GROMACS .gro file of C-alpha atoms in nm:
model
  388
    1MET     CA    1  -4.876  -1.370   1.937
    2ARG     CA    2  -4.510  -1.317   1.862
    3ARG     CA    3  -4.412  -1.587   2.114
    4THR     CA    4  -4.652  -1.833   1.952
    5ALA     CA    5  -4.510  -1.754   1.611
    6LEU     CA    6  -4.156  -1.810   1.742
    7LEU     CA    7  -4.254  -2.141   1.898
    8THR     CA    8  -4.423  -2.248   1.577
    9ALA     CA    9  -4.116  -2.153   1.375
   10ALA     CA   10  -3.888  -2.333   1.618
   11ALA     CA   11  -4.108  -2.647   1.605
   12ALA     CA   12  -4.102  -2.637   1.228
   13LEU     CA   13  -3.723  -2.603   1.228
   14VAL     CA   14  -3.687  -2.899   1.466
   15ALA     CA   15  -3.929  -3.105   1.258
   16GLY     CA   16  -3.729  -3.016   0.948
   17VAL     CA   17  -3.409  -3.129   1.112
   18LEU     CA   18  -3.568  -3.454   1.230
   19ALA     CA   19  -3.716  -3.514   0.895
   20TRP     CA   20  -3.386  -3.460   0.710
   21PRO     CA   21  -3.331  -3.800   0.551
   22ALA     CA   22  -3.029  -4.004   0.648
   23ASP     CA   23  -2.967  -4.081   0.283
   24ALA     CA   24  -2.970  -3.722   0.151
   25ALA     CA   25  -2.669  -3.585  -0.031
   26PRO     CA   26  -2.433  -3.392   0.191
   27THR     CA   27  -2.415  -3.017   0.167
   28THR     CA   28  -2.044  -3.054   0.098
   29PHE     CA   29  -1.896  -3.381  -0.020
   30VAL     CA   30  -1.603  -3.533   0.176
   31HIS     CA   31  -1.298  -3.644  -0.024
   32PRO     CA   32  -1.155  -3.902  -0.043
   33GLY     CA   33  -1.494  -4.039   0.047
   34VAL     CA   34  -1.591  -4.356  -0.140
   35THR     CA   35  -1.582  -4.654   0.100
   36VAL     CA   36  -1.254  -4.533   0.252
   37SER     CA   37  -1.177  -4.193   0.407
   38LYS     CA   38  -0.853  -4.009   0.461
   39GLY     CA   39  -0.869  -4.091   0.831
   40GLN     CA   40  -0.900  -4.459   0.751
   41LEU     CA   41  -0.614  -4.438   0.501
   42ASP     CA   42  -0.394  -4.266   0.760
   43PHE     CA   43  -0.476  -4.531   1.022
   44THR     CA   44  -0.398  -4.807   0.772
   45ARG     CA   45  -0.070  -4.645   0.668
   46SER     CA   46   0.046  -4.603   1.029
   47LYS     CA   47  -0.030  -4.968   1.110
   48VAL     CA   48   0.147  -5.099   0.798
   49ASN     CA   49   0.453  -4.879   0.864
   50ALA     CA   50   0.462  -5.009   1.223
   51GLY     CA   51   0.451  -5.369   1.096
   52ALA     CA   52   0.132  -5.430   1.294
   53GLN     CA   53  -0.101  -5.722   1.214
   54PRO     CA   54  -0.335  -5.791   1.044
   55TRP     CA   55  -0.265  -5.479   0.838
   56LYS     CA   56   0.094  -5.559   0.741
   57GLY     CA   57  -0.002  -5.907   0.629
   58ALA     CA   58  -0.291  -5.762   0.430
   59PHE     CA   59  -0.065  -5.507   0.269
   60ASP     CA   60   0.189  -5.774   0.179
   61ARG     CA   61  -0.085  -5.982   0.017
   62MET     CA   62  -0.203  -5.684  -0.182
   63MET     CA   63   0.148  -5.594  -0.301
   64ALA     CA   64   0.213  -5.957  -0.409
   65SER     CA   65  -0.104  -5.956  -0.622
   66LYS     CA   66  -0.119  -5.899  -0.997
   67TYR     CA   67  -0.309  -5.577  -0.931
   68ALA     CA   68  -0.007  -5.409  -0.768
   69ASP     CA   69   0.228  -5.496  -1.057
   70LEU     CA   70   0.396  -5.178  -1.183
   71ASN     CA   71   0.438  -5.348  -1.522
   72ARG     CA   72   0.064  -5.398  -1.568
   73THR     CA   73  -0.061  -5.294  -1.914
   74PRO     CA   74  -0.414  -5.162  -1.934
   75LYS     CA   75  -0.646  -5.331  -2.184
   76PRO     CA   76  -0.917  -5.081  -2.262
   77ARG     CA   77  -1.198  -5.135  -2.517
   78ALA     CA   78  -1.436  -4.896  -2.684
   79VAL     CA   79  -1.724  -5.140  -2.631
   80VAL     CA   80  -1.729  -5.390  -2.345
   81GLU     CA   81  -1.969  -5.675  -2.429
   82CYS     CA   82  -2.077  -5.901  -2.145
   83GLY     CA   83  -2.344  -6.167  -2.181
   84SER     CA   84  -2.499  -6.377  -1.904
   85TYR     CA   85  -2.229  -6.499  -1.667
   86SER     CA   86  -1.987  -6.293  -1.886
   87ASN     CA   87  -2.041  -6.511  -2.191
   88PRO     CA   88  -1.942  -6.364  -2.426
   89ASN     CA   89  -1.660  -6.189  -2.245
   90TYR     CA   90  -1.527  -5.910  -2.463
   91GLY     CA   91  -1.334  -5.691  -2.221
   92CYS     CA   92  -1.543  -5.778  -1.914
   93THR     CA   93  -1.262  -5.930  -1.706
   94ASP     CA   94  -1.009  -5.677  -1.837
   95GLU     CA   95  -1.231  -5.381  -1.734
   96ARG     CA   96  -1.311  -5.507  -1.390
   97GLU     CA   97  -0.955  -5.607  -1.314
   98ASP     CA   98  -0.801  -5.284  -1.449
   99ALA     CA   99  -1.043  -5.092  -1.223
  100ILE     CA  100  -0.941  -5.304  -0.922
  101ALA     CA  101  -0.576  -5.251  -1.022
  102ALA     CA  102  -0.623  -4.875  -1.034
  103TYR     CA  103  -0.767  -4.885  -0.679
  104THR     CA  104  -0.488  -5.119  -0.568
  105GLN     CA  105  -0.221  -4.888  -0.709
  106ALA     CA  106  -0.388  -4.590  -0.544
  107LEU     CA  107  -0.381  -4.765  -0.207
  108ALA     CA  108  -0.016  -4.865  -0.268
  109TRP     CA  109   0.066  -4.501  -0.346
  110TYR     CA  110  -0.099  -4.376  -0.028
  111ILE     CA  111   0.069  -4.622   0.202
  112THR     CA  112   0.419  -4.622   0.046
  113ARG     CA  113   0.426  -4.271  -0.107
  114ASP     CA  114   0.597  -4.431  -0.407
  115GLU     CA  115   0.491  -4.208  -0.697
  116ARG     CA  116   0.518  -4.495  -0.942
  117HIS     CA  117   0.198  -4.640  -0.802
  118ALA     CA  118   0.007  -4.316  -0.838
  119LYS     CA  119   0.127  -4.283  -1.197
  120LYS     CA  120   0.022  -4.646  -1.270
  121ALA     CA  121  -0.322  -4.577  -1.129
  122ILE     CA  122  -0.345  -4.268  -1.355
  123GLU     CA  123  -0.221  -4.468  -1.653
  124LEU     CA  124  -0.498  -4.725  -1.603
  125MET     CA  125  -0.770  -4.462  -1.556
  126ASP     CA  126  -0.650  -4.258  -1.851
  127ALA     CA  127  -0.636  -4.558  -2.082
  128TRP     CA  128  -1.002  -4.641  -2.018
  129SER     CA  129  -1.128  -4.284  -2.018
  130ALA     CA  130  -0.967  -4.230  -2.360
  131THR     CA  131  -1.128  -4.543  -2.506
  132ILE     CA  132  -1.450  -4.677  -2.361
  133ARG     CA  133  -1.779  -4.563  -2.506
  134ASP     CA  134  -2.036  -4.828  -2.417
  135HIS     CA  135  -2.133  -5.149  -2.238
  136THR     CA  136  -2.352  -5.397  -2.428
  137ASN     CA  137  -2.533  -5.731  -2.404
  138SER     CA  138  -2.743  -5.870  -2.114
  139ASN     CA  139  -2.491  -5.825  -1.831
  140ALA     CA  140  -2.412  -5.464  -1.924
  141PRO     CA  141  -2.583  -5.314  -1.615
  142LEU     CA  142  -2.410  -5.551  -1.374
  143GLN     CA  143  -2.072  -5.516  -1.546
  144THR     CA  144  -2.103  -5.137  -1.534
  145GLY     CA  145  -2.189  -5.159  -1.165
  146TRP     CA  146  -1.893  -5.380  -1.080
  147ALA     CA  147  -1.632  -5.179  -1.269
  148GLY     CA  148  -1.800  -4.854  -1.171
  149SER     CA  149  -1.766  -4.944  -0.802
  150SER     CA  150  -1.386  -4.963  -0.822
  151TRP     CA  151  -1.306  -4.665  -1.051
  152PRO     CA  152  -1.428  -4.390  -0.813
  153LYS     CA  153  -1.244  -4.546  -0.517
  154ALA     CA  154  -0.921  -4.517  -0.711
  155ALA     CA  155  -1.001  -4.176  -0.850
  156GLU     CA  156  -1.095  -4.031  -0.509
  157ILE     CA  157  -0.759  -4.124  -0.360
  158ILE     CA  158  -0.553  -3.999  -0.654
  159LYS     CA  159  -0.742  -3.676  -0.712
  160HIS     CA  160  -0.754  -3.577  -0.347
  161THR     CA  161  -0.421  -3.703  -0.207
  162TYR     CA  162  -0.167  -3.723  -0.492
  163THR     CA  163   0.021  -3.397  -0.532
  164GLY     CA  164   0.146  -3.480  -0.882
  165ASN     CA  165  -0.035  -3.403  -1.204
  166TRP     CA  166  -0.341  -3.589  -1.326
  167ALA     CA  167  -0.404  -3.388  -1.644
  168ASN     CA  168  -0.689  -3.606  -1.767
  169SER     CA  169  -0.896  -3.621  -1.447
  170GLY     CA  170  -1.168  -3.417  -1.621
  171ARG     CA  171  -1.187  -3.673  -1.905
  172PHE     CA  172  -1.215  -3.951  -1.645
  173ALA     CA  173  -1.504  -3.767  -1.482
  174THR     CA  174  -1.673  -3.731  -1.820
  175MET     CA  175  -1.636  -4.108  -1.870
  176LEU     CA  176  -1.807  -4.177  -1.540
  177ARG     CA  177  -2.083  -3.923  -1.616
  178THR     CA  178  -2.161  -4.028  -1.972
  179VAL     CA  179  -2.061  -4.399  -2.003
  180TYR     CA  180  -2.122  -4.541  -1.654
  181LEU     CA  181  -2.387  -4.340  -1.476
  182PRO     CA  182  -2.662  -4.362  -1.743
  183GLU     CA  183  -2.629  -4.745  -1.752
  184ILE     CA  184  -2.688  -4.787  -1.375
  185ILE     CA  185  -2.875  -4.489  -1.227
  186ASN     CA  186  -3.223  -4.614  -1.322
  187GLY     CA  187  -3.172  -4.948  -1.151
  188SER     CA  188  -3.266  -5.299  -1.240
  189ASN     CA  189  -3.547  -5.546  -1.190
  190SER     CA  190  -3.313  -5.841  -1.185
  191ASN     CA  191  -3.197  -6.028  -0.874
  192GLY     CA  192  -3.123  -5.794  -0.588
  193ASN     CA  193  -2.745  -5.809  -0.598
  194TRP     CA  194  -2.757  -5.646  -0.945
  195GLU     CA  195  -2.928  -5.331  -0.832
  196LEU     CA  196  -2.734  -5.313  -0.509
  197SER     CA  197  -2.402  -5.323  -0.699
  198MET     CA  198  -2.535  -5.075  -0.951
  199MET     CA  199  -2.635  -4.832  -0.675
  200GLU     CA  200  -2.297  -4.878  -0.505
  201ALA     CA  201  -2.135  -4.762  -0.828
  202ALA     CA  202  -2.386  -4.482  -0.873
  203VAL     CA  203  -2.327  -4.351  -0.520
  204GLY     CA  204  -1.950  -4.365  -0.556
  205ILE     CA  205  -1.958  -4.194  -0.891
  206SER     CA  206  -2.192  -3.929  -0.756
  207VAL     CA  207  -1.948  -3.855  -0.476
  208PHE     CA  208  -1.656  -3.815  -0.720
  209LEU     CA  209  -1.866  -3.598  -0.951
  210GLU     CA  210  -2.022  -3.412  -0.656
  211ASP     CA  211  -2.357  -3.481  -0.820
  212LYS     CA  212  -2.622  -3.438  -0.549
  213VAL     CA  213  -2.916  -3.525  -0.775
  214SER     CA  214  -2.770  -3.858  -0.875
  215TYR     CA  215  -2.659  -3.928  -0.516
  216ASP     CA  216  -3.013  -3.883  -0.390
  217LYS     CA  217  -3.166  -4.087  -0.670
  218ALA     CA  218  -2.918  -4.372  -0.616
  219MET     CA  219  -2.965  -4.365  -0.236
  220GLY     CA  220  -3.343  -4.379  -0.277
  221LYS     CA  221  -3.318  -4.694  -0.493
  222PHE     CA  222  -3.059  -4.838  -0.255
  223ARG     CA  223  -3.283  -4.799   0.048
  224THR     CA  224  -3.576  -4.960  -0.129
  225ARG     CA  225  -3.369  -5.251  -0.260
  226THR     CA  226  -3.189  -5.316   0.068
  227ALA     CA  227  -3.523  -5.343   0.245
  228ALA     CA  228  -3.636  -5.590  -0.020
  229TYR     CA  229  -3.311  -5.791  -0.008
  230VAL     CA  230  -3.273  -5.869   0.362
  231TYR     CA  231  -3.569  -5.978   0.581
  232LEU     CA  232  -3.639  -5.839   0.928
  233SER     CA  233  -3.923  -5.947   1.158
  234SER     CA  234  -4.056  -5.589   1.147
  235ASP     CA  235  -4.130  -5.635   0.777
  236GLY     CA  236  -4.429  -5.857   0.866
  237ASP     CA  237  -4.523  -6.200   0.740
  238LEU     CA  238  -4.361  -6.143   0.405
  239PRO     CA  239  -4.046  -5.961   0.290
  240LYS     CA  240  -4.073  -5.611   0.151
  241THR     CA  241  -4.074  -5.575  -0.226
  242VAL     CA  242  -3.961  -5.334  -0.494
  243PRO     CA  243  -4.286  -5.182  -0.629
  244SER     CA  244  -4.180  -5.193  -0.995
  245GLN     CA  245  -4.132  -5.571  -0.979
  246ASN     CA  246  -4.507  -5.634  -0.913
  247LEU     CA  247  -4.441  -5.907  -0.657
  248ASN     CA  248  -4.795  -5.869  -0.534
  249THR     CA  249  -4.881  -6.223  -0.412
  250ARG     CA  250  -4.725  -6.460  -0.161
  251GLU     CA  251  -4.659  -6.709  -0.439
  252LYS     CA  252  -4.466  -6.454  -0.645
  253ILE     CA  253  -4.258  -6.347  -0.346
  254VAL     CA  254  -4.174  -6.704  -0.243
  255ASN     CA  255  -4.072  -6.780  -0.597
  256TYR     CA  256  -3.856  -6.466  -0.608
  257TRP     CA  257  -3.691  -6.575  -0.285
  258GLN     CA  258  -3.572  -6.897  -0.451
  259GLY     CA  259  -3.868  -7.102  -0.322
  260GLN     CA  260  -3.808  -7.013   0.044
  261SER     CA  261  -4.137  -6.972   0.235
  262THR     CA  262  -4.011  -6.939   0.594
  263PHE     CA  263  -3.866  -6.595   0.665
  264VAL     CA  264  -3.632  -6.519   0.953
  265PRO     CA  265  -3.413  -6.211   1.030
  266GLY     CA  266  -3.100  -6.201   0.813
  267LEU     CA  267  -3.230  -6.428   0.538
  268THR     CA  268  -3.166  -6.269   0.203
  269GLN     CA  269  -3.343  -6.291  -0.127
  270GLU     CA  270  -3.050  -6.494  -0.264
  271THR     CA  271  -2.954  -6.709   0.041
  272CYS     CA  272  -3.115  -7.011  -0.122
  273ARG     CA  273  -2.955  -6.934  -0.457
  274ASP     CA  274  -2.599  -6.939  -0.322
  275PHE     CA  275  -2.383  -6.755  -0.073
  276THR     CA  276  -2.156  -6.611  -0.339
  277HIS     CA  277  -2.429  -6.393  -0.495
  278THR     CA  278  -2.560  -6.322  -0.146
  279GLY     CA  279  -2.214  -6.193  -0.061
  280TYR     CA  280  -2.223  -5.957  -0.359
  281GLY     CA  281  -2.543  -5.803  -0.217
  282ILE     CA  282  -2.414  -5.785   0.142
  283SER     CA  283  -2.089  -5.629   0.023
  284ALA     CA  284  -2.267  -5.358  -0.178
  285ILE     CA  285  -2.488  -5.274   0.123
  286SER     CA  286  -2.183  -5.236   0.345
  287HIS     CA  287  -2.001  -5.023   0.090
  288VAL     CA  288  -2.285  -4.780   0.043
  289ALA     CA  289  -2.341  -4.760   0.421
  290GLU     CA  290  -1.971  -4.686   0.470
  291THR     CA  291  -1.974  -4.415   0.203
  292SER     CA  292  -2.282  -4.258   0.359
  293ARG     CA  293  -2.109  -4.253   0.697
  294ILE     CA  294  -1.803  -4.081   0.553
  295GLN     CA  295  -2.031  -3.827   0.384
  296GLY     CA  296  -2.199  -3.746   0.714
  297GLN     CA  297  -2.534  -3.918   0.673
  298ASP     CA  298  -2.488  -4.245   0.862
  299LEU     CA  299  -2.707  -4.535   0.745
  300TYR     CA  300  -2.567  -4.783   0.999
  301GLY     CA  301  -2.815  -4.644   1.258
  302THR     CA  302  -3.111  -4.707   1.029
  303ASP     CA  303  -3.277  -5.026   0.911
  304VAL     CA  304  -2.988  -5.058   0.662
  305GLY     CA  305  -2.748  -5.126   0.948
  306GLU     CA  306  -2.992  -5.362   1.117
  307ARG     CA  307  -3.043  -5.559   0.797
  308LEU     CA  308  -2.669  -5.575   0.733
  309ARG     CA  309  -2.599  -5.694   1.088
  310HIS     CA  310  -2.853  -5.971   1.068
  311ALA     CA  311  -2.750  -6.070   0.713
  312LEU     CA  312  -2.384  -6.100   0.809
  313GLY     CA  313  -2.466  -6.302   1.128
  314PHE     CA  314  -2.714  -6.537   0.957
  315GLN     CA  315  -2.486  -6.623   0.665
  316ALA     CA  316  -2.175  -6.640   0.884
  317LYS     CA  317  -2.302  -6.916   1.111
  318TYR     CA  318  -2.369  -7.148   0.817
  319GLU     CA  319  -2.043  -7.051   0.646
  320LEU     CA  320  -1.873  -7.159   0.968
  321GLY     CA  321  -2.036  -7.503   0.945
  322GLU     CA  322  -2.362  -7.494   1.144
  323GLY     CA  323  -2.605  -7.764   1.029
  324VAL     CA  324  -2.870  -7.649   0.786
  325PRO     CA  325  -3.229  -7.703   0.912
  326SER     CA  326  -3.481  -7.866   0.679
  327TRP     CA  327  -3.695  -7.551   0.657
  328LEU     CA  328  -3.406  -7.350   0.514
  329CYS     CA  329  -3.343  -7.384   0.140
  330ARG     CA  330  -3.472  -7.745   0.150
  331GLY     CA  331  -3.192  -7.832   0.387
  332SER     CA  332  -2.906  -7.749   0.155
  333LEU     CA  333  -2.690  -7.438   0.107
  334LYS     CA  334  -2.424  -7.348  -0.144
  335LEU     CA  335  -2.153  -7.176   0.062
  336GLY     CA  336  -1.882  -6.932  -0.041
  337LEU     CA  337  -1.968  -6.592   0.099
  338GLY     CA  338  -1.640  -6.429  -0.015
  339PRO     CA  339  -1.423  -6.155   0.142
  340VAL     CA  340  -1.718  -5.935   0.234
  341THR     CA  341  -1.738  -5.911   0.612
  342GLU     CA  342  -1.472  -5.658   0.723
  343VAL     CA  343  -1.656  -5.332   0.646
  344GLY     CA  344  -1.984  -5.422   0.806
  345HIS     CA  345  -1.823  -5.589   1.106
  346ASN     CA  346  -1.598  -5.293   1.176
  347ALA     CA  347  -1.885  -5.048   1.161
  348LEU     CA  348  -2.143  -5.248   1.352
  349ALA     CA  349  -1.933  -5.440   1.604
  350ASN     CA  350  -1.634  -5.215   1.665
  351ARG     CA  351  -1.793  -4.869   1.624
  352LEU     CA  352  -2.149  -4.935   1.742
  353GLY     CA  353  -2.079  -5.218   1.988
  354HIS     CA  354  -2.311  -5.486   1.855
  355ALA     CA  355  -2.221  -5.841   1.952
  356MET     CA  356  -2.145  -6.020   1.626
  357THR     CA  357  -1.972  -6.339   1.738
  358ASN     CA  358  -2.023  -6.548   1.424
  359THR     CA  359  -1.927  -6.264   1.193
  360GLU     CA  360  -1.620  -6.191   1.398
  361THR     CA  361  -1.512  -6.555   1.393
  362LEU     CA  362  -1.554  -6.575   1.014
  363ASN     CA  363  -1.383  -6.239   0.970
  364THR     CA  364  -1.078  -6.354   1.169
  365ARG     CA  365  -1.068  -6.687   0.986
  366ASN     CA  366  -1.059  -6.515   0.648
  367ARG     CA  367  -0.785  -6.261   0.731
  368PRO     CA  368  -0.614  -6.112   0.547
  369SER     CA  369  -0.896  -6.090   0.295
  370GLY     CA  370  -0.806  -6.039  -0.068
  371SER     CA  371  -1.018  -5.962  -0.375
  372ASN     CA  372  -1.316  -6.136  -0.534
  373ASN     CA  373  -1.177  -6.008  -0.868
  374LEU     CA  374  -1.507  -5.834  -0.937
  375PHE     CA  375  -1.549  -5.531  -0.712
  376VAL     CA  376  -1.424  -5.623  -0.361
  377ALA     CA  377  -1.058  -5.574  -0.270
  378TRP     CA  378  -0.825  -5.551   0.035
  379GLU     CA  379  -1.077  -5.479   0.308
  380THR     CA  380  -0.872  -5.625   0.595
  381LEU     CA  381  -0.615  -5.366   0.496
  382THR     CA  382  -0.855  -5.072   0.484
  383HIS     CA  383  -1.124  -5.158   0.742
  384ALA     CA  384  -0.997  -5.415   0.996
  385ASP     CA  385  -1.053  -5.266   1.341
  386ASN     CA  386  -1.028  -4.921   1.191
  387PRO     CA  387  -1.167  -4.660   1.434
  388SER     CA  388  -1.156  -4.365   1.190
   0.00000   0.00000   0.00000
């Protein structure tokens, strides 16, 4: 009887371990741990200091950018108002670019150990945390997601690697908790790249705040949205959907997929809209997957990684010039994927060994990648062939 009870208990324990979700919050958060880890930063720093390529060229491009300027003056606003396509634009560009600048300065600090860059990152973060109170107008959720993706990347590096004083780090955390997180954590029923970017920000903010409840909520929405954004054959005749959107007929789904009625692996919900918005979605998927890996719950081995691999490969071949078949987006594509391939390629091709010829070719062609001036920056520097 005792042996049976022990076996039952052991089976339950094993089942519990196997059932532990890959997207659950870690028991202990890893810092710095939003998109880039300490190991990755150390690898990058060693390569730059050795003058090795492509890292040195990527570093030089970053340092020549406006974001690395030590004379940069922050432009915070109490209320950032962003309409559709950022019209009106009251602080939208300033907020996004100050957040990218804070991350850029944090990277510059880590690689050079020049304290002026750490202090500039702090100055930018402090200026906004002392000022901003709200985001308004129709693009508020997306704007909050974009800026909110860069702020925690900067804050993680400064808080957990800079040995100087950041007296207002608590105020910055309060800003993320009260101004940013409430705007994004409940998601969006707009085009998929919106919610993916919003969940990227929510996951990064949750790591910085060590907020397990928000991390789990954001990851849950992220998993659902990723499955509804990139098609795999295993999904069946039609793509998966987000339940709250009520896409409950084939006609509604085809319309939501920009009129596309033939579904193949790697096609995204916005492929037929344009590759730029598709790139936003792919980038957010790769960033969340990378953060999850750093935190110890690796999504690359789940359908998230499979969808990311196919999405990168599918878009890459057309970005490289392959002819567009008549069944795809009525035979016409709007290209311009953006600097979004390094993180996913490094994880899936270099770490996991998947053959990704088209993605690799596009990756190499675009090096050293820069910034899209929204929420992507310097990923050749941080993730090119990075084994950490």
